[in-house]
Tab-separated table of C-alpha atoms in Angstrom:
chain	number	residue	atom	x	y	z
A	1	UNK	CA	80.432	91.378	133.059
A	2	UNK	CA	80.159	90.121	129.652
A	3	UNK	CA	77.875	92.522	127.209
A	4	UNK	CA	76.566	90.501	124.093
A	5	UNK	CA	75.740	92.197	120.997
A	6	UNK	CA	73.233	91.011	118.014
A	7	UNK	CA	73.382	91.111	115.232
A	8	UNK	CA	76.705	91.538	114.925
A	9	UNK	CA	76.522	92.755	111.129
A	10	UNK	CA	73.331	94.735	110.047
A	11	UNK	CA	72.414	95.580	106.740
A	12	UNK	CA	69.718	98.664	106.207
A	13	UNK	CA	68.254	100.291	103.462
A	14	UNK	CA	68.422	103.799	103.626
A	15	UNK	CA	65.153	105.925	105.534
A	16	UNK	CA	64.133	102.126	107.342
A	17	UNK	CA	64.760	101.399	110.827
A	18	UNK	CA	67.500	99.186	112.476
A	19	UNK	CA	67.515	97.557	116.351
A	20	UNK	CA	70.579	96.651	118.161
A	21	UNK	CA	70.563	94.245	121.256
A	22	UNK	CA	72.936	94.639	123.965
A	23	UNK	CA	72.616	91.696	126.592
A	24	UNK	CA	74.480	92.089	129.981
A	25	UNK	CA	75.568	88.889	132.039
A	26	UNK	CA	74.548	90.703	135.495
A	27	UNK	CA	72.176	93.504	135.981
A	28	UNK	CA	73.607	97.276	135.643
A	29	UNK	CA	71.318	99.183	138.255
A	30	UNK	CA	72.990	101.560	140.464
A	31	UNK	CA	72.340	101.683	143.999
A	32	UNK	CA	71.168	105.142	143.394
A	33	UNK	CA	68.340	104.413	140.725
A	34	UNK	CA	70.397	104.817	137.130
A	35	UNK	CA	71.128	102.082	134.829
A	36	UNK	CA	74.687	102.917	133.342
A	37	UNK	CA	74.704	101.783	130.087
A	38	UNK	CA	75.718	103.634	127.590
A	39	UNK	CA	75.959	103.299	123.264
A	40	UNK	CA	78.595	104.512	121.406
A	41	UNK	CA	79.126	105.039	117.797
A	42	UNK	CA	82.821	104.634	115.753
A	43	UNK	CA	82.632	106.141	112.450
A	44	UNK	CA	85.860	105.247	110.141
A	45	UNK	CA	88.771	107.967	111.299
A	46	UNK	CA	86.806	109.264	113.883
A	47	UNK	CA	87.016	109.324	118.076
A	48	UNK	CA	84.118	107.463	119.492
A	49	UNK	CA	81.181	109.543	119.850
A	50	UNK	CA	78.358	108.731	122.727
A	51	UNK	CA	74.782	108.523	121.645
A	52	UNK	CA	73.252	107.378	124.360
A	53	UNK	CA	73.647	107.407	128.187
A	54	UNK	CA	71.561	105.696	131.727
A	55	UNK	CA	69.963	103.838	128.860
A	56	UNK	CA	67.673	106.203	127.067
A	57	UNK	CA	69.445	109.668	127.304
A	58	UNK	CA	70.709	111.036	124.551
A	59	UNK	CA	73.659	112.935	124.195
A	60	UNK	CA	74.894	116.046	123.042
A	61	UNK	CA	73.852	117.230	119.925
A	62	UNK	CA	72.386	113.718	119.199
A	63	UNK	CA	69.783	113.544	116.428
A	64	UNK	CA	66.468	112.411	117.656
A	65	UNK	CA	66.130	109.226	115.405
A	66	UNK	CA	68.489	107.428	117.930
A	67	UNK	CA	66.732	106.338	120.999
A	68	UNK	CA	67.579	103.742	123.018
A	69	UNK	CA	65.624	101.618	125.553
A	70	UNK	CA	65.714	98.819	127.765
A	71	UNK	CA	65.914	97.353	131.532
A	72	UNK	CA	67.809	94.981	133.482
A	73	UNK	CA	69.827	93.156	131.274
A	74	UNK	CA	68.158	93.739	128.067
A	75	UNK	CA	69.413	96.968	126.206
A	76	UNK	CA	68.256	98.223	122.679
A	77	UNK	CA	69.283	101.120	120.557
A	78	UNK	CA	67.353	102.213	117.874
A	79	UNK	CA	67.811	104.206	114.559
A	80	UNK	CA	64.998	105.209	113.029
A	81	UNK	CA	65.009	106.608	109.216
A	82	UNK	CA	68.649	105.219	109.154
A	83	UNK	CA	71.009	107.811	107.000
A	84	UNK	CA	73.781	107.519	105.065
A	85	UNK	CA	76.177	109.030	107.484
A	86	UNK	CA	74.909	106.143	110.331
A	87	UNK	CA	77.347	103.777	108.796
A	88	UNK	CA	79.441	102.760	111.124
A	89	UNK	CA	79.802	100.256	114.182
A	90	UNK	CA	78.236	100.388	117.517
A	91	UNK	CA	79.306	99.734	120.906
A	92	UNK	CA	77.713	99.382	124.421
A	93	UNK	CA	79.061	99.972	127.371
A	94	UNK	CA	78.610	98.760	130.704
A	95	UNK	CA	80.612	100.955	133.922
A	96	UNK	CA	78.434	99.825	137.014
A	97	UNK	CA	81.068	96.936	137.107
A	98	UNK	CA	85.070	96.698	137.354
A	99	UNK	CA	86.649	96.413	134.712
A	100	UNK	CA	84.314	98.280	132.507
A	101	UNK	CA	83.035	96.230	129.516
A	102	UNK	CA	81.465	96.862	125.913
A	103	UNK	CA	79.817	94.896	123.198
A	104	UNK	CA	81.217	92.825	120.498
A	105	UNK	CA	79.900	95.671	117.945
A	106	UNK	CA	77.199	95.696	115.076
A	107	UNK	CA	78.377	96.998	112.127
A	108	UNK	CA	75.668	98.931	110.368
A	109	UNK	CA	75.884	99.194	106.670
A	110	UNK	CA	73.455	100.520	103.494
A	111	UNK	CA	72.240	97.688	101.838
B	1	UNK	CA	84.287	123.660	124.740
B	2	UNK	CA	86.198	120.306	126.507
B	3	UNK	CA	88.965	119.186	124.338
B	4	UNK	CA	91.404	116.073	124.784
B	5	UNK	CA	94.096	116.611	122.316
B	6	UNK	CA	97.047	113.502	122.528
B	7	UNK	CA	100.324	112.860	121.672
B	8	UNK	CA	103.093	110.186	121.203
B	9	UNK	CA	101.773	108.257	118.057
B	10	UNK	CA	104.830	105.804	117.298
B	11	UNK	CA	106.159	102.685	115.814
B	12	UNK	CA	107.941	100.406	118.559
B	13	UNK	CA	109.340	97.019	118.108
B	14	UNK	CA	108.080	94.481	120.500
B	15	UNK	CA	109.477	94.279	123.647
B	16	UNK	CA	110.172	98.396	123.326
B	17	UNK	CA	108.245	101.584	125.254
B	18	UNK	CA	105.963	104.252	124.706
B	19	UNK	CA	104.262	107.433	126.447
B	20	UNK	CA	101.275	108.514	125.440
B	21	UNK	CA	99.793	111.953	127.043
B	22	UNK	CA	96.373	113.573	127.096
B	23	UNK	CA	96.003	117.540	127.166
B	24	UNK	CA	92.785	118.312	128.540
B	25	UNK	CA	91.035	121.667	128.397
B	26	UNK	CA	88.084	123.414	128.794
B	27	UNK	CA	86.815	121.755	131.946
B	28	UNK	CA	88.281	121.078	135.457
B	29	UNK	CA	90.525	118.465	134.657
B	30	UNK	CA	91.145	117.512	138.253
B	31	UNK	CA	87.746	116.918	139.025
B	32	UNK	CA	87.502	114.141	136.976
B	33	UNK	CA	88.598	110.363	136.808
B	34	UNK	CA	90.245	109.733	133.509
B	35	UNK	CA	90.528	106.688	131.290
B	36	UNK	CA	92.025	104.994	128.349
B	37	UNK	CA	90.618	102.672	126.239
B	38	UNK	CA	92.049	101.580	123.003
B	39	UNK	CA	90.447	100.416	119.597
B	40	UNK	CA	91.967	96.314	118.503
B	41	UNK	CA	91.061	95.811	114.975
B	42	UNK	CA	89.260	93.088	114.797
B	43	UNK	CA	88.661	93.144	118.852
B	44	UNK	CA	86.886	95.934	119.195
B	45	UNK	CA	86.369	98.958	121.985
B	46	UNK	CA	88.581	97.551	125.542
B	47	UNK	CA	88.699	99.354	128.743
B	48	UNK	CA	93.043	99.814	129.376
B	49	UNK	CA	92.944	101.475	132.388
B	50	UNK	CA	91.601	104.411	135.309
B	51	UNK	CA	92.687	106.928	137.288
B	52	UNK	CA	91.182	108.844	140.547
B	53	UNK	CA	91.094	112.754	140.538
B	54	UNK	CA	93.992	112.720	143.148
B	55	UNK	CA	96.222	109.932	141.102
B	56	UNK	CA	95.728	108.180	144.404
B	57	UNK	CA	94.045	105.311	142.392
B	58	UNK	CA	94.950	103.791	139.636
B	59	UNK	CA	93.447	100.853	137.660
B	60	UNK	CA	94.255	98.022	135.142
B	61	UNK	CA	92.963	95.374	132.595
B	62	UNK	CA	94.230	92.046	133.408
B	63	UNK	CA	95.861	92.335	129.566
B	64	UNK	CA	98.479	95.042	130.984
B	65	UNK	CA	98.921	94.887	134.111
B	66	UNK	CA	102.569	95.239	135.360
B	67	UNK	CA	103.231	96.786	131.593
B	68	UNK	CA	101.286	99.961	131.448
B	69	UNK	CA	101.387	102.381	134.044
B	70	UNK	CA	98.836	105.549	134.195
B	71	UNK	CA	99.498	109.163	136.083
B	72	UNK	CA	98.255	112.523	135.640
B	73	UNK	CA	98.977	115.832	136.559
B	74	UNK	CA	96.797	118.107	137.266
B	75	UNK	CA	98.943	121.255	137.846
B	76	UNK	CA	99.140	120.478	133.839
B	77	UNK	CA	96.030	119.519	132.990
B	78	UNK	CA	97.533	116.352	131.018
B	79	UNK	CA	96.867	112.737	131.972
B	80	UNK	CA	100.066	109.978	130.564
B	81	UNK	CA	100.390	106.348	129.571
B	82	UNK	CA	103.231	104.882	130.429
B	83	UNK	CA	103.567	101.756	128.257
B	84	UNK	CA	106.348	99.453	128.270
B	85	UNK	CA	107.127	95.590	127.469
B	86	UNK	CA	105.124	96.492	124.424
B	87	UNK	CA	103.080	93.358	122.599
B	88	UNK	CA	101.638	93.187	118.767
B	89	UNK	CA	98.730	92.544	120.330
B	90	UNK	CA	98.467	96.169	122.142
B	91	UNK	CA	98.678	97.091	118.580
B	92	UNK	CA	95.643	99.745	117.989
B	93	UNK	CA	94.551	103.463	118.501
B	94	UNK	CA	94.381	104.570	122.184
B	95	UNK	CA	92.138	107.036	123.186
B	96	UNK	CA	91.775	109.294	126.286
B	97	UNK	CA	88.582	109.285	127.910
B	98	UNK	CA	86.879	111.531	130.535
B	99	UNK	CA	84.886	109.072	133.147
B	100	UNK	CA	81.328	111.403	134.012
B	101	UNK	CA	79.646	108.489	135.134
B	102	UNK	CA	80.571	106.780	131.640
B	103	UNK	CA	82.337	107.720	128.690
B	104	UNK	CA	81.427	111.416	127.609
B	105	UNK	CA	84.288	113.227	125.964
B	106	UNK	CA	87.092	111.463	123.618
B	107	UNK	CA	90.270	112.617	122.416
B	108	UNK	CA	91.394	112.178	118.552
B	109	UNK	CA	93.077	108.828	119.340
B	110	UNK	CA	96.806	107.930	118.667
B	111	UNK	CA	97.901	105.177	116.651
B	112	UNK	CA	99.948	102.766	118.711
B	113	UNK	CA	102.135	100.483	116.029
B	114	UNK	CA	104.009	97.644	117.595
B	115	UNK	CA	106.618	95.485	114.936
B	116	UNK	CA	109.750	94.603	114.218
């Protein structure tokens, strides 16, 4: 399953919003009801940390301005009021299907 | 608190081995499948390999298949990569991964350097 990222390289200005778009080439519903698709975020140094989870759950400890959304194939993660320490780049994640299979990853950056 | 702390950061020339292992503690480590994926710079996040609870199942990209092996052991709470035939392209950070239905917990990553 190939997951497709855009953009690929997102400039924000600090306290606006960003939107990434993860695109799967075959659908990720579970026979039991949950979409597995997850977002991750890789901070410079630092172990991948999961943000979201079944699409729109957020993890632990997760601030609220990430929220993520979506159906299907179509997958979006949001940051609203982006921060300074949201730099970073951001993966999803698909594990309905073997072999498990992320995005290219969007690098967010502070204009 | 889970923790996955690793070890067996190295520098290998091509062609040579490596082990990597995965402490795992505060949950029930044999109640979980385990993972590793690794970090390519300029490739991104990549899914290595799986393993069942048992170690009755094991699982591989396509990219190491017949190189890499994975095991655990749960009397030890530690799950191992067993890399050999090493590449530059396996060059990267490897992490451990617990598998709840998708990636939840991480360890710190280990820096795998491959070069002559």
């Amino acid at each position: 399953v190939v997951m497709t990222q855009s953009p690929l390289s997102l400039p924000v200005t600090l306290g606006q919003s960003a939107s990434i778009s993860c695109r799967s080439s075959q659908g990720l519903i579970h026979r039991d009801g949950n979409t597995y698709l997850s977002w991750f975020q890789l901070r410079p140094g630092q172990s991948p940390r999961r943000l979201i989870y079944k699409v729109s759950n957020r993890g632990s400890g997760v601030p609220d301005r990430f929220s993520g959304s979506g159906s299907g194939t179509d997958f979006t993660l949001k940051i609203s009021r982006v921060e300074a320490e949201d730099v970073g780049v951001y993966y999803c994640v698909q594990v309905i299907h073997w072999p498990r299979t992320f995005g290219q990853g969007t690098k967010v950056e502070i204009k | 608190e889970v923790q996955l702390v690793q070890s067996g950061e190295g520098l290998v020339q091509p062609g040579g081995s490596l082990r990597l292992s995965c402490g795992a503690s505060g949950f029930t480590f044999s109640a979980y499948d385990m993972h590793w994926v690794r970090h390519i710079p300029g490739k991104g996040l990549e899914y290595v390999s799986q393993i069942s609870t048992s170690g009755g199942e094991t699982y591989y990209a396509d990219s190491v298949k017949g190189r890499f092996t994975i095991s655990r052991d749960n009397s030890k709470n530690t799950l191992y990569l067993q890399m050999d035939s090493l590449r530059t392209e396996d060059m990267g950070v490897y992490y451990c991964v617990r598998d709840n239905w998708g990636y939840d917990y991480w360890g710190q990553g280990i820096l795998v350097t491959v070069s002559s």
